[in-house]
Coordinates of C-alpha atoms in Angstrom, one line a residue:
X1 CA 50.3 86.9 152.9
X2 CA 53.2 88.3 154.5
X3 CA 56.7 87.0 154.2
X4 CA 59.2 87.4 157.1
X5 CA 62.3 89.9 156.1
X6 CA 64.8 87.1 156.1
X7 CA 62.7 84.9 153.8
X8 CA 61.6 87.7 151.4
X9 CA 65.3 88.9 151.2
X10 CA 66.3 85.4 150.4
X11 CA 64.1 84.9 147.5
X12 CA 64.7 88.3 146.3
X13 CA 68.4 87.2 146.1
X14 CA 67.4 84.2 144.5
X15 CA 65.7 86.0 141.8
X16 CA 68.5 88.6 141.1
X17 CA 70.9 85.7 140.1
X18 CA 68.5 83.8 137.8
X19 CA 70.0 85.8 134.3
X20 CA 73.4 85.6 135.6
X21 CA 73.3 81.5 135.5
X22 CA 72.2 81.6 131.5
X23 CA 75.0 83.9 130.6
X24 CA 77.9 82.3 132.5
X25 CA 76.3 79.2 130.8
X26 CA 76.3 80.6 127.6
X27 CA 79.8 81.6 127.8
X28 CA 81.6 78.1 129.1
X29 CA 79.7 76.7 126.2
X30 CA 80.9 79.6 123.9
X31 CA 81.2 78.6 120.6
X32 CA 78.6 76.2 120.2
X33 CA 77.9 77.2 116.7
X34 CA 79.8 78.9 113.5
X35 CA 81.7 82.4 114.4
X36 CA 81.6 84.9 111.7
X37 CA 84.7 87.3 111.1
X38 CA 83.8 90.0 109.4
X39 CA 87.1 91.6 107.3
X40 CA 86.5 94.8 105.4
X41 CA 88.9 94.4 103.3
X42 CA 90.0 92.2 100.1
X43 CA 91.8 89.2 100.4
X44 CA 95.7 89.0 100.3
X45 CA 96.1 92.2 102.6
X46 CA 97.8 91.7 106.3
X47 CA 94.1 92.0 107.6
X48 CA 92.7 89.7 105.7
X49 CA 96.0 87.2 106.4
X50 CA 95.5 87.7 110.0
X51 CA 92.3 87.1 110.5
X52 CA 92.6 83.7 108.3
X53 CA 95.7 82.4 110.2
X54 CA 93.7 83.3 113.8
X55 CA 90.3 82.0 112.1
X56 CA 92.0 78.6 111.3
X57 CA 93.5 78.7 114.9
X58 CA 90.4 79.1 117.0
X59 CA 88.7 76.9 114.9
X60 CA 91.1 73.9 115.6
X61 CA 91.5 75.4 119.5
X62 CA 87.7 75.8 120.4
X63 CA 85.8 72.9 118.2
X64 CA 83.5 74.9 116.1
X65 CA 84.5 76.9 112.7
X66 CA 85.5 80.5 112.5
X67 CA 84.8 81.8 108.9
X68 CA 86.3 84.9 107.3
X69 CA 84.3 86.7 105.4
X70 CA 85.8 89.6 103.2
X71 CA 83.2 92.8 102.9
X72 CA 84.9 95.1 100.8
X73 CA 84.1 98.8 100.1
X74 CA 84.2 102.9 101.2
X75 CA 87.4 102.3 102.7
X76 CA 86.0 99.5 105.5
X77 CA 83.1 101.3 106.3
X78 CA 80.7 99.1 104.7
X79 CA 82.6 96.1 106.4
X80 CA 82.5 97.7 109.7
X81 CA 78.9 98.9 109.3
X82 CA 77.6 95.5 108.7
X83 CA 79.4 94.2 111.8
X84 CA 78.0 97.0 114.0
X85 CA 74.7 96.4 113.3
X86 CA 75.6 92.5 114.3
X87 CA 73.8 91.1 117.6
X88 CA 76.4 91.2 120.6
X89 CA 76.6 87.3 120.9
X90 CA 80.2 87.1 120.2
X91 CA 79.0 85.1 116.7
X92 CA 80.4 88.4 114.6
X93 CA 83.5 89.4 115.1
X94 CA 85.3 92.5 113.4
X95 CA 89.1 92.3 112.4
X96 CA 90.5 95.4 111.3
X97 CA 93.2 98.2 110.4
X98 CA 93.7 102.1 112.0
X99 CA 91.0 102.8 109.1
X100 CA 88.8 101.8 111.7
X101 CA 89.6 105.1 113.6
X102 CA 90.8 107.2 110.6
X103 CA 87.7 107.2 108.7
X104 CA 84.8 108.9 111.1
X105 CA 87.4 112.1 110.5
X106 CA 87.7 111.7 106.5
X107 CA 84.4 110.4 105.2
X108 CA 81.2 112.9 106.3
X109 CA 79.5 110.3 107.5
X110 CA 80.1 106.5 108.7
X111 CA 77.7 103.6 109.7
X112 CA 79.2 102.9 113.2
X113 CA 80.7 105.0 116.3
X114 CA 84.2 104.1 116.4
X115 CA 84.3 104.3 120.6
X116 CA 80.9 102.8 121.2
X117 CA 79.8 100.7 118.8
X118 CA 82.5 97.8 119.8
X119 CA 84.7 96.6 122.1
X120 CA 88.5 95.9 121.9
X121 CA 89.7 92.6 122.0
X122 CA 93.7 92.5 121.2
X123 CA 95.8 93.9 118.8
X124 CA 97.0 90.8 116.7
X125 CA 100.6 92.4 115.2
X126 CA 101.0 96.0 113.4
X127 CA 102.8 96.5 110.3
X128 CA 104.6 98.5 107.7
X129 CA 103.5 100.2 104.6
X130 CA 105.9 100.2 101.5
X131 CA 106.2 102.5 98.6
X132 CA 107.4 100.7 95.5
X133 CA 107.2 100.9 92.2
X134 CA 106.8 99.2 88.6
X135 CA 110.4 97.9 87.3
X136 CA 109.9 100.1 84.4
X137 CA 110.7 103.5 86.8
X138 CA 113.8 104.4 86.3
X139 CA 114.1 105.3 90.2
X140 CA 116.1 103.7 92.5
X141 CA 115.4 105.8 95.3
X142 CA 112.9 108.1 97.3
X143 CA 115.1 111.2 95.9
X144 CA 115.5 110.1 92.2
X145 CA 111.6 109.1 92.3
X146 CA 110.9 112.8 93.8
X147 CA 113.1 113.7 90.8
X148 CA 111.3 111.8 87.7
X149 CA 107.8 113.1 89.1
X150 CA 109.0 116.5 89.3
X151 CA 110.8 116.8 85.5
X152 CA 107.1 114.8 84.3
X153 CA 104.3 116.7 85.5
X154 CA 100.8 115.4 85.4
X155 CA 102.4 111.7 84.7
X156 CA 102.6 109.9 87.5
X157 CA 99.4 108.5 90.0
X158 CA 99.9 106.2 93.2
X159 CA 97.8 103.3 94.2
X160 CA 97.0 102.7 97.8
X161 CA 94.7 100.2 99.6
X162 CA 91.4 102.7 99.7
X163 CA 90.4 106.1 101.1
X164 CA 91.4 106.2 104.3
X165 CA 93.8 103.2 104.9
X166 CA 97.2 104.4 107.0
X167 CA 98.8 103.6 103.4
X168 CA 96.6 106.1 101.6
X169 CA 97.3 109.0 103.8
X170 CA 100.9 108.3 103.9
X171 CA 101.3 108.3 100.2
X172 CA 99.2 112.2 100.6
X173 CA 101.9 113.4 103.1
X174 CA 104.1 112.3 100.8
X175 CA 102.9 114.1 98.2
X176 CA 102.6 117.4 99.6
X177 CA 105.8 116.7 102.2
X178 CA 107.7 116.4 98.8
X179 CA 105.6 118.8 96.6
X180 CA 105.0 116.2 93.8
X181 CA 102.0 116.3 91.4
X182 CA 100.5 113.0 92.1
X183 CA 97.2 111.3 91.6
X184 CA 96.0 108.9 93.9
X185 CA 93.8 105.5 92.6
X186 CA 92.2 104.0 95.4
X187 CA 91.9 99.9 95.0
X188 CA 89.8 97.3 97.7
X189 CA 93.2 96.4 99.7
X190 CA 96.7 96.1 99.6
X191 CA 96.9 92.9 97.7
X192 CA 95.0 94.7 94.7
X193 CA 97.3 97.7 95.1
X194 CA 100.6 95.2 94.4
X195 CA 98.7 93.3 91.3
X196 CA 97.9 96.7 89.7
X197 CA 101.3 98.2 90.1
X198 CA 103.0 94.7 89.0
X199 CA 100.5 95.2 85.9
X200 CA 102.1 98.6 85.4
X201 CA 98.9 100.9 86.1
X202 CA 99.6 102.9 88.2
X203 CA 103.5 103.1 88.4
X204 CA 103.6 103.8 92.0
X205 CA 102.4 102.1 95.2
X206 CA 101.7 102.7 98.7
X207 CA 100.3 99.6 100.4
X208 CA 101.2 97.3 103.4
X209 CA 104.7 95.7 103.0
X210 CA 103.7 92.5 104.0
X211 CA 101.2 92.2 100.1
X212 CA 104.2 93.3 98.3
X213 CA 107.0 90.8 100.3
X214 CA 107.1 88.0 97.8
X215 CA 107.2 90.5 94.7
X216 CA 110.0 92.5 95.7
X217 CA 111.8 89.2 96.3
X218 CA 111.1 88.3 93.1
X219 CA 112.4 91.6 91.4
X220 CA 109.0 92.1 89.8
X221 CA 108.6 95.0 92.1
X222 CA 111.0 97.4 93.3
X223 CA 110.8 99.0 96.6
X224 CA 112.2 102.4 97.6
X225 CA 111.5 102.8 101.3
X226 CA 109.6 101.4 104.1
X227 CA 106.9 104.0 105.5
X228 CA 108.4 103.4 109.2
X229 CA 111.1 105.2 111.6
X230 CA 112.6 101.2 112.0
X231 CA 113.5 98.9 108.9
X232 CA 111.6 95.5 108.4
X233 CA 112.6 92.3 109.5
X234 CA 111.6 90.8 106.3
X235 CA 113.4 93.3 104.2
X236 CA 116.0 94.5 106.0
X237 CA 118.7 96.2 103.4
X238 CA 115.3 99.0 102.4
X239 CA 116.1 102.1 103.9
X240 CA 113.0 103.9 105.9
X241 CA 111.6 106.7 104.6
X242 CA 113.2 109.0 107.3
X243 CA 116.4 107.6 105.7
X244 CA 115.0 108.9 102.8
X245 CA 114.7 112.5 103.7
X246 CA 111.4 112.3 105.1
X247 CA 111.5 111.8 109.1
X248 CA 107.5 112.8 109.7
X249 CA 106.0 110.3 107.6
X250 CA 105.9 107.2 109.5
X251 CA 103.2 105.4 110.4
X252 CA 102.8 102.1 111.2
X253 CA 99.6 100.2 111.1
X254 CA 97.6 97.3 113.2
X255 CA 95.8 94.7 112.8
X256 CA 93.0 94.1 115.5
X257 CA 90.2 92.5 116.7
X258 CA 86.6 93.8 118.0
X259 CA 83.4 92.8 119.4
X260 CA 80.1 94.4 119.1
X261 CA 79.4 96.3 122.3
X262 CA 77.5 94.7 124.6
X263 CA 79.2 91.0 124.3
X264 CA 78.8 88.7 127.3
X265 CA 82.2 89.7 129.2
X266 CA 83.3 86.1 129.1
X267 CA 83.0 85.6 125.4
X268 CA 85.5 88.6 125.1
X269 CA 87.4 87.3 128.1
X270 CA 87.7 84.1 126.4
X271 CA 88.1 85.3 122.7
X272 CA 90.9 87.7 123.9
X273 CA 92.6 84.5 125.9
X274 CA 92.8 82.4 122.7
X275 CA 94.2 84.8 120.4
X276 CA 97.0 85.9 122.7
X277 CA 97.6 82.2 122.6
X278 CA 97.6 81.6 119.2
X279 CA 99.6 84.7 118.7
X280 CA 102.5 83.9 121.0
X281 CA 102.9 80.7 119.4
X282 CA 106.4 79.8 117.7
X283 CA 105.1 78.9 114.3
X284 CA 102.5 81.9 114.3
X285 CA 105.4 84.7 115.6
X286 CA 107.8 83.1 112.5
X287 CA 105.1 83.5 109.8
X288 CA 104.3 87.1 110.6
X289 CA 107.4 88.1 110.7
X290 CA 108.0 86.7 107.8
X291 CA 105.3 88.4 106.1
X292 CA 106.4 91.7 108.0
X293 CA 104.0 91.3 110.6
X294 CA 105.2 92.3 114.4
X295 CA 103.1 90.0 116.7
X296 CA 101.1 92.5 119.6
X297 CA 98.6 90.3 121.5
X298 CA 97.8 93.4 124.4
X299 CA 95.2 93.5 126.6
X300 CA 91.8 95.1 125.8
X301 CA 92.2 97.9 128.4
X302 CA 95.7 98.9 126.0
X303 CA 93.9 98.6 122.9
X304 CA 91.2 100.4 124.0
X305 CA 93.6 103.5 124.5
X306 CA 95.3 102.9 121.3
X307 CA 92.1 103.1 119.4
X308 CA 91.8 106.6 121.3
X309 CA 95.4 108.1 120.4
X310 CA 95.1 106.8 116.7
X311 CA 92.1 108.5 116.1
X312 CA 93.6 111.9 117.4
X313 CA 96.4 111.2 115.7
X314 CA 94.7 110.8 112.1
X315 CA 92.8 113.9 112.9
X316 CA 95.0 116.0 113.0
X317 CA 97.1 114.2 109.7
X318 CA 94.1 114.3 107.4
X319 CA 93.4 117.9 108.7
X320 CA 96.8 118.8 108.1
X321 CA 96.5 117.7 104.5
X322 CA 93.3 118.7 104.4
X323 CA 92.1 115.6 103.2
X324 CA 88.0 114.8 102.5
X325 CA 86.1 112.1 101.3
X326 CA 82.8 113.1 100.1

């Protein structure tokens, strides 16, 4: 049997629109279950306080519970690899540092493609790295530090938050920037990196300002400089390290949230709408700067192009210092 045009167009209309109804479904229901936020990183870094803060957040804001769930190792890749392997249900979500981009250049080979195996959401704040030290170092400043190392040769090591963190790379372009015999010890985040140098081993630190706030407040740790071209908010009498002598070797961080590609536009849509939200709130904007933490909340089309000048801006740092991880 033979359907008129008119009628056979109509139904064929009908039947195009079918999967659009479950999906725009799914998404006003969205979350009608447990979210998982993947952090590849240890607890008591600025990622790992992010995502907890905006965890707690959208849990109160959308009814159902947002979990963090810390996956350390290889610098984040084994973190990241897990959540791009994830199904793109907007259940997983990734929240994570510049590491994100750095690594595919310094490690031979990663478990995810940095620009297709997820999709930006928002940038929730960027931050400063610190180098400090043990109270026990004489130094009071980059120059005196520069000094010690020099007059003690094969003495001195720095810790940072892994291979590949903004805070390891910083502490090698210091290093050869100041032609200083230094050792790096990689830990699982920044808040290892300021429990191992308040223990005294290493000496030396290079690690996001915001794990190291409370100690330096507390005189258990003494910092020398803040890794940035502009001081910190919460420490604002430490002199950056182009103050120092150093002018190239900034380099602030972010802290930011993606989606496994593929995720029902809504669900970003709607993820991305909350956490601007919950970032641009009062008592939200307070703690992080508190903590050292400059609230962001972009849009996904501007993070998107971030992730793309970060990762040829690392590129051409780790080349530079010819840096490798095998």
């Amino acid at each position: 049997m033979r359907l008129p045009r008119r009628r056979f167009l109509h139904l064929a209309a009908g039947f195009a629109a079918l999967p659009v109804l479950p999906e725009a479904a799914r998404a006003q229901s969205y979350p009608s279950r447990p979210v998982r936020v993947i952090v590849p990183y240890s607890p008591g870094g600025p990622t790992d306080v992010c995502a907890r803060l905006v965890a707690q957040k959208l849990s109160d804001r959308l009814g159902k519970q947002f979990y963090v769930e810390d996956i350390v190792g290889a610098g984040g890749n084994i973190g990241t690899g897990q959540a791009a392997r994830t199904a793109a249900d907007g259940y997983t979500i990734l929240i994570t540092v510049n590491s994100y981009v750095i690594n595919p250049t310094l490690y031979e080979k990663v478990p995810y493609d940095a620009l297709k195996d997820f999709e930006a959401v928002t940038q929730i704040a960027i931050f400063q790295s610190a180098m400090f030290v043990h109270p026990s170092v004489p130094a009071r400043t980059v120059a005196e530090l520069v000094a010690l190392i020099k007059a003690n040769p094969n003495k001195y090591s720095f810790a940072s938050p892994g291979f590949g963190t903004p805070s390891h790379l910083l502490g090698e372009q210091f290093r050869v920037a100041a032609d200083v015999d230094l050792v790096h010890v990689p830990f699982g985040g920044s808040g290892a990196v300021a429990t191992a140098v308040l223990s005294g081993n290493p000496l030396i630190g290079f690690a996001a300002l915001s794990a190291a706030v409370p100690f330096i407040q507390d005189n258990k740790l003494r910092a020398l400089a803040v890794m940035s071209n502009h001081r910190s908010q919460a420490l604002p009498e430490l002199p950056t390290i182009a103050e120092a002598g150093y002018p190239d070797l900034d380099g602030d961080a972010w802290v930011g949230v993606l989606v496994p590609t593929g995720t029902l536009k809504e669900v970003s849509a709607r993820l991305h709408q909350e956490i601007v939200k919950i970032v641009d709130e009062p008592d939200t904007r307070e703690r992080l700067a508190a903590l050292g933490l400059e609230p962001v909340g972009d849009s996904p089309e501007q993070f998107s192009a971030q992730l793309k000048v970060e990762m040829e801006k690392w590129t051409k740092i780790i080349r530079a210092a010819k840096i490798k991880v095998e």
